[in-house]
CSV table of C-alpha atoms in Angstrom, one decimal:
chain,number,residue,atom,x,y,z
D,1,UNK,CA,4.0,-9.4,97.8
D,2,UNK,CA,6.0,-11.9,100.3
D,3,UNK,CA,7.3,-10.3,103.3
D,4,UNK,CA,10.1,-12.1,105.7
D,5,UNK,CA,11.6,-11.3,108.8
D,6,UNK,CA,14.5,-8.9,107.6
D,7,UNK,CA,18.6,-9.7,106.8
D,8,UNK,CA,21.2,-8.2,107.5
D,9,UNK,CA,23.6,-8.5,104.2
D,10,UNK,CA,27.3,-7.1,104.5
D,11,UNK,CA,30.0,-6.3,102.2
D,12,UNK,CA,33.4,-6.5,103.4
D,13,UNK,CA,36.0,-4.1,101.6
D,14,UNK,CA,39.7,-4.9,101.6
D,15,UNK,CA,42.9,-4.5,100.1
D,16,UNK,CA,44.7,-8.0,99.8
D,17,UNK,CA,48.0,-8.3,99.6
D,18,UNK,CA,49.5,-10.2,96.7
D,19,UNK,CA,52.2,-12.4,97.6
D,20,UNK,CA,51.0,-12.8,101.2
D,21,UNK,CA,47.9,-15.1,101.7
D,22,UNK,CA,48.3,-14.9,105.7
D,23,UNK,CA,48.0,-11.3,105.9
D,24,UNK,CA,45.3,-11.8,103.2
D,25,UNK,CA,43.2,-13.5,104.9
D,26,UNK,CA,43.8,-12.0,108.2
D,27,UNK,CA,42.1,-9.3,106.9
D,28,UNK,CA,39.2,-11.3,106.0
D,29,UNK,CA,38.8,-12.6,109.3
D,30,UNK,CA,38.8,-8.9,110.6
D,31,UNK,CA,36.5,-8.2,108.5
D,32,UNK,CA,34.0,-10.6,108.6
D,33,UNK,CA,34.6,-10.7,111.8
D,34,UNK,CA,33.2,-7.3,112.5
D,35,UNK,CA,30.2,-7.6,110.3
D,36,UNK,CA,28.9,-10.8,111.7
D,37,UNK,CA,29.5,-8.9,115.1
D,38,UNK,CA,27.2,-5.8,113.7
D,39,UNK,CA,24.4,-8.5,112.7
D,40,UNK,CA,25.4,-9.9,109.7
D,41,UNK,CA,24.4,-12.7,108.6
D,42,UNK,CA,25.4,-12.9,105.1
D,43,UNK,CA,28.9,-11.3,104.4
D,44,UNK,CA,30.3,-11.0,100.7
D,45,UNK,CA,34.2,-10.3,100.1
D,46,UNK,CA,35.9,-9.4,97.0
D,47,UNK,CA,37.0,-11.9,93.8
D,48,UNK,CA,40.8,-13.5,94.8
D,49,UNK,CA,40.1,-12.3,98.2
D,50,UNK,CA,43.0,-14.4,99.5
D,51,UNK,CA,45.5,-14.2,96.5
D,52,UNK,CA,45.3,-10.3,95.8
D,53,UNK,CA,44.7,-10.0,91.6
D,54,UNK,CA,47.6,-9.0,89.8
D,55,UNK,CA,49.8,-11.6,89.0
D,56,UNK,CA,52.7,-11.2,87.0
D,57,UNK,CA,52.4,-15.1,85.3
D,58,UNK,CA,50.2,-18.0,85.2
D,59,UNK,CA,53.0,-19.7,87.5
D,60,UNK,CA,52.3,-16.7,90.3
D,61,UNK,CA,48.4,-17.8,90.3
D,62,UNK,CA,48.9,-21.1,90.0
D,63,UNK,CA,51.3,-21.5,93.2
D,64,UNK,CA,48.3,-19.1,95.1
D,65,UNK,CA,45.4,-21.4,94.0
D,66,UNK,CA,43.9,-24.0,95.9
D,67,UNK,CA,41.8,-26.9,95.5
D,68,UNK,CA,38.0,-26.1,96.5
D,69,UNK,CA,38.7,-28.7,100.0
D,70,UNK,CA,41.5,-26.7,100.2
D,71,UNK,CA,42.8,-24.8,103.4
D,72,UNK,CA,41.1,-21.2,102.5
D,73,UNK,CA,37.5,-22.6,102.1
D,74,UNK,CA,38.0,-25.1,104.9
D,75,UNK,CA,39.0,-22.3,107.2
D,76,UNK,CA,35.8,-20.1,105.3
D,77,UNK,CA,33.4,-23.3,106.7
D,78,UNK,CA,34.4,-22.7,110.0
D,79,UNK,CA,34.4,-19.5,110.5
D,80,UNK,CA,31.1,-19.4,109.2
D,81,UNK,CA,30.2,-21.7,111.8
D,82,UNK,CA,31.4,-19.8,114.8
D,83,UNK,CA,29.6,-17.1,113.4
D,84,UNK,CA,26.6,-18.9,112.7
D,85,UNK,CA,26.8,-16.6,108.9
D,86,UNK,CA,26.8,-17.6,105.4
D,87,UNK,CA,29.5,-16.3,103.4
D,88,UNK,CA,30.9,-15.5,100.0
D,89,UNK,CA,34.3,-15.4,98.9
D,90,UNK,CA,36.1,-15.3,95.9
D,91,UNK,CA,39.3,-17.2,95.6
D,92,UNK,CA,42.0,-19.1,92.9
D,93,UNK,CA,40.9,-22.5,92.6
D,94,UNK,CA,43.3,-25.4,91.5
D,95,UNK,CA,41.0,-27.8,89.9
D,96,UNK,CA,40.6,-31.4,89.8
D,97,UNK,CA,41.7,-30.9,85.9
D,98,UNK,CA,45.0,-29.3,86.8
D,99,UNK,CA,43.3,-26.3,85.5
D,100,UNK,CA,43.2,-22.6,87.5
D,101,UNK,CA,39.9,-20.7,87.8
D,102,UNK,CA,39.1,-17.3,89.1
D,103,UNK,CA,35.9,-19.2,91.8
D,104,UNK,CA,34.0,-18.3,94.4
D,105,UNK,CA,31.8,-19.9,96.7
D,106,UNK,CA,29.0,-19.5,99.3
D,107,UNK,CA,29.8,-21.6,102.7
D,108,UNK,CA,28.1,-21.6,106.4
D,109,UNK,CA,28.8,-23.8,109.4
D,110,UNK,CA,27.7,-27.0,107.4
D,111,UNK,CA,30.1,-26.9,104.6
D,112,UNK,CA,30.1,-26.4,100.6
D,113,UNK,CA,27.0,-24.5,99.8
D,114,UNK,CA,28.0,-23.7,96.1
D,115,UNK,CA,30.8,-23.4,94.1
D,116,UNK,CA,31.3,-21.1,90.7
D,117,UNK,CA,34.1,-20.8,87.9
D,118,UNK,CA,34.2,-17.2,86.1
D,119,UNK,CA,32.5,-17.7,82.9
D,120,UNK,CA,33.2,-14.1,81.2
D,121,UNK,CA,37.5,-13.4,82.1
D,122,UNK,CA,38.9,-9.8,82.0
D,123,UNK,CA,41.7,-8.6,80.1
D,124,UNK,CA,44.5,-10.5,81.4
D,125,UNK,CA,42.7,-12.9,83.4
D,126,UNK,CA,42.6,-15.1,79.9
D,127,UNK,CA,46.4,-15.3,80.1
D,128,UNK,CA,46.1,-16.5,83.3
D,129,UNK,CA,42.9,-18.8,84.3
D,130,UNK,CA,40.9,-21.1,82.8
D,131,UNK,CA,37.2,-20.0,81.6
D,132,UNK,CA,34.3,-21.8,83.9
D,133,UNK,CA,32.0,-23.6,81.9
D,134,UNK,CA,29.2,-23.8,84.0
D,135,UNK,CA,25.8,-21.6,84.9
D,136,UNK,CA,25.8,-19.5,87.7
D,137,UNK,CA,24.7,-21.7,90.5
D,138,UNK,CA,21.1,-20.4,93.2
D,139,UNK,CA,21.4,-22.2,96.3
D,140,UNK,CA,19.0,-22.0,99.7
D,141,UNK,CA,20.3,-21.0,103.0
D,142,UNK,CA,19.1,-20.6,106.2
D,143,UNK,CA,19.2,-16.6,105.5
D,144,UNK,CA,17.6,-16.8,101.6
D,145,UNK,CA,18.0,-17.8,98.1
D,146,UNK,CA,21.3,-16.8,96.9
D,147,UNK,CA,22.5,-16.4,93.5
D,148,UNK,CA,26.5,-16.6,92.9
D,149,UNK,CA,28.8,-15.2,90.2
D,150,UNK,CA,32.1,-12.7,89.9
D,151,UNK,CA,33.0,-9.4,88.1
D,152,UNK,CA,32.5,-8.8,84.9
D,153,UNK,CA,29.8,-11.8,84.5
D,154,UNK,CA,27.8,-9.3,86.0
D,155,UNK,CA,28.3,-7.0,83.1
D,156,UNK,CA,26.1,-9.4,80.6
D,157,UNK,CA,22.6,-9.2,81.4
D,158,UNK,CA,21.8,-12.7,79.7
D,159,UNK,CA,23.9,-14.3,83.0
D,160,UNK,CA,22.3,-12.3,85.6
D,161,UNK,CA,18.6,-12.8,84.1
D,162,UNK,CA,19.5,-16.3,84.6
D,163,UNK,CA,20.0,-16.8,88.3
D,164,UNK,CA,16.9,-14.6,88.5
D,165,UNK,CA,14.5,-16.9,86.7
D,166,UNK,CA,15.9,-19.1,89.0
D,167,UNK,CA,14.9,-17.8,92.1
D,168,UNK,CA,17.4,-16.2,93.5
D,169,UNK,CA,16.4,-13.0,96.2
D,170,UNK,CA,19.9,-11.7,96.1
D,171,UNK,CA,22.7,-11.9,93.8
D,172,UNK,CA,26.5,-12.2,95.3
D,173,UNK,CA,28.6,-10.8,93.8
D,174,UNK,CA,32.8,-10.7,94.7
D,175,UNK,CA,34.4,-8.4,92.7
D,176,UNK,CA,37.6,-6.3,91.9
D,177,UNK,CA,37.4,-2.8,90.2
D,178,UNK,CA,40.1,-1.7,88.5
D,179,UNK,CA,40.4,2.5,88.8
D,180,UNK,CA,39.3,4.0,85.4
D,181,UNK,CA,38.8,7.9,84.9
D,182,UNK,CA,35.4,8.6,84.7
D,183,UNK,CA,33.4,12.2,84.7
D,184,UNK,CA,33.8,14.4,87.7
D,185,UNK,CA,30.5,13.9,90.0
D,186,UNK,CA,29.2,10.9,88.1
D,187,UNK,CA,28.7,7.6,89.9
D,188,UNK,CA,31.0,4.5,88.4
D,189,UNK,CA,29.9,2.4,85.8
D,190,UNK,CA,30.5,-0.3,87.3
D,191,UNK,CA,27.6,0.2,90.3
D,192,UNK,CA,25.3,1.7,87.4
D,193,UNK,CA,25.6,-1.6,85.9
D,194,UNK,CA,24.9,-3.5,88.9
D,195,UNK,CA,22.1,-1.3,90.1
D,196,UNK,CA,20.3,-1.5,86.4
D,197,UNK,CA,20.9,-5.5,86.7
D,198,UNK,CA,19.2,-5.0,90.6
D,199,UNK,CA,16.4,-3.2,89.0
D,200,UNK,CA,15.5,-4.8,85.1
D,201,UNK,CA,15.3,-8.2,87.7
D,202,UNK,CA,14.0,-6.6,90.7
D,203,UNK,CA,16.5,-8.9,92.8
D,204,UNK,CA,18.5,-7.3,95.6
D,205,UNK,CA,22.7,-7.3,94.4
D,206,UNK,CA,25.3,-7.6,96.9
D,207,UNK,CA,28.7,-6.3,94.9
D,208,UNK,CA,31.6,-6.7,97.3
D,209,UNK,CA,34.4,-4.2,95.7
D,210,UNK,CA,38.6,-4.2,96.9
D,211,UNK,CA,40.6,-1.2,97.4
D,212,UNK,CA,44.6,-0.4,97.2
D,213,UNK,CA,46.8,-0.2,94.6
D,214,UNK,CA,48.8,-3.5,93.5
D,215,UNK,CA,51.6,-3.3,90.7
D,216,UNK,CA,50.9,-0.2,89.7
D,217,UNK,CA,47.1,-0.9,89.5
D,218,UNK,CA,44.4,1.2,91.6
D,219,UNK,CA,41.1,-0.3,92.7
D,220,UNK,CA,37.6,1.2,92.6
D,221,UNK,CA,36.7,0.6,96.2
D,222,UNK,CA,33.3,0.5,94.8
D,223,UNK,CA,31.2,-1.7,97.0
D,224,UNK,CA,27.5,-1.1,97.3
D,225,UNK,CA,24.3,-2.9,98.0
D,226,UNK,CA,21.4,-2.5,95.5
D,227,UNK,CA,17.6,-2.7,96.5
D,228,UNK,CA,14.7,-4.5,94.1
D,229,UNK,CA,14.5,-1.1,92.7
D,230,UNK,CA,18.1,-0.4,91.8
D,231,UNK,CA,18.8,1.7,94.2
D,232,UNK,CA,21.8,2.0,96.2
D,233,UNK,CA,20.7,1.2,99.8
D,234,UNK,CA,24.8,1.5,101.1
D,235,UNK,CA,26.7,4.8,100.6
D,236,UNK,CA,30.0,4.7,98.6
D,237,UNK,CA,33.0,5.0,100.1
D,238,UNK,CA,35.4,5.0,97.1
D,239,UNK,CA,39.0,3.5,98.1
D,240,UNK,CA,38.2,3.0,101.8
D,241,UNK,CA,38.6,-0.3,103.6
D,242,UNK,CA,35.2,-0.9,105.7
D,243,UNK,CA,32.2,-3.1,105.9
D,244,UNK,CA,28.6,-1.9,104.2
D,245,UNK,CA,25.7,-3.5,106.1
D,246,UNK,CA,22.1,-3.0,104.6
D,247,UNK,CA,19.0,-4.8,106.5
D,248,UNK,CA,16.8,-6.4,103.1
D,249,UNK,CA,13.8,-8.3,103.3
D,250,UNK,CA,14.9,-11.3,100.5
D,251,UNK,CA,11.1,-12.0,100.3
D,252,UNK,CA,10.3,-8.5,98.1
D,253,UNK,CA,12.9,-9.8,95.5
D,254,UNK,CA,9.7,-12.4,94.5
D,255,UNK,CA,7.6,-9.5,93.7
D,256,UNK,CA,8.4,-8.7,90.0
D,257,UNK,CA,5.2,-6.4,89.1
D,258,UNK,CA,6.3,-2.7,88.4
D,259,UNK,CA,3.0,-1.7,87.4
D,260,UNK,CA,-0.5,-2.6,88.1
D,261,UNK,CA,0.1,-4.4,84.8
D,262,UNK,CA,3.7,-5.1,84.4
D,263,UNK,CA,6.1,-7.8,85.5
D,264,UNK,CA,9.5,-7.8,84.4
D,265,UNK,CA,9.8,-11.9,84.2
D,266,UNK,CA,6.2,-12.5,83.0
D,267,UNK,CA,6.5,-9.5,80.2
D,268,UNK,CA,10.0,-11.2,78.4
D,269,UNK,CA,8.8,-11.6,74.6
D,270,UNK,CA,10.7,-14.6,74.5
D,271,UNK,CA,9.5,-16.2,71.5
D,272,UNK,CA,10.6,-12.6,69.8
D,273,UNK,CA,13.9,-13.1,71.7
């Protein structure tokens, strides 16, 4: 078992505001903000963090996107310098193809860590951006090995085994929830999914969930933080803007045994598979 001196992971939740990327993102800053100054020092914000999600055209999304030197991740790189974080963000990205992708990327002080397109798009998102093409990227940071990818990728347990395999000790993840009924007293699907994902890879999950309600739409506000085990290790506050700080140590997310005789990697039948 590999043990580390402890991180401090955050989650920032937020409502964006569609149509207004300054008061967007000034509620990035104010969030990150504050959880870099409670000892964060890897902060995860929602998918279109910047842009807000529901978009009436692909002309709307494509006059929010930007290209990935653009000004939001620019001003991302040097925030997370001053800070002296890594961070996550989702955000629209105008491609070198002309294309628009729902991306995301991990930055700190000194620059581009990794970048990632949406593979798997949600309902309307297909009318509206372009389907990545690529694997979810694991990159090394100063804080750990972090795996990247957005929403409903998470929701195919094919992509998240992947950036397992290939290391990574925690998996960010920007997302945005829609509100869906669900049973009274039962927790969301959504975080089951994630903390089953956490738990069949023993890999610490980082889901970083918006809140408010945008045309009409209401978001989950679902944010959480899921231990190797799958276990929740940040309470929920449904709908609430705030910041969910967990102190992990990355190094457990190595340790794949779950019995005496078990591993959950070296067990795969993949030859059955």
């Amino acid at each position: 078992m590999t043990h580390r001196a402890p991180v401090t992971v955050a989650c920032v939740q937020l409502a964006p505001v569609i149509g207004d990327a300054l008061e967007s993102v000034a509620r990035i800053d104010a969030g990150v903000t504050e959880a870099a100054q409670r000892g964060a020092q890897i902060v995860v914000v929602p998918e279109l963090a910047n842009t807000g999600y529901m978009f009436e055209n692909a002309g709307e999304v494509r006059g929010a996107a930007q290209a990935l030197d653009g000004p939001y991740v620019s001003h991302l790189i040097q925030m997370a310098g001053s800070l002296g974080i890594v961070i996550a963000s989702g955000f629209a990205e105008l491609g070198a193809d002309d294309s628009v992708y729902n991306a995301a990327v991990i930055v700190d002080g000194s620059g581009l860590l990794a970048s990632y397109r949406k593979a798997h798009l949600w309902n309307t998102e297909k009318e509206v951006f372009t389907a990545g093409g690529q694997r979810p990227p694991v990159v090394d940071t100063q804080y750990g090995r972090l795996g990247l990818m957005i929403c409903y990728d998470l929701e195919f347990p094919e992509w998240v085994r992947m950036v397992a395999l290939e290391g990574a000790e925690l998996l960010c993840a920007p997302v945005n929830w829609p509100r869906y009924p669900s049973p009274e007293g039962e927790r969301p699907g959504e975080v089951v999914r994630v903390q089953a994902d956490a738990s069949v890879n023993r890999m610490y999950i980082a889901a970083a969930d918006r809140v408010g309600r945008e045309r009409g739409q209401d978001w989950l506000g679902g944010t959480v933080i899921v231990d190797t085990d799958g276990y929740p290790v940040t309470a929920l506050e449904l709908g609430e803007a705030h910041v969910a700080l967990a102190r992990l140590d990355l190094g457990l997310a190595h340790d794949k045994a779950v019995s005496p005789l078990n591993d959950v990697h070296a067990d795969r039948r993949t030859e059955l598979y």
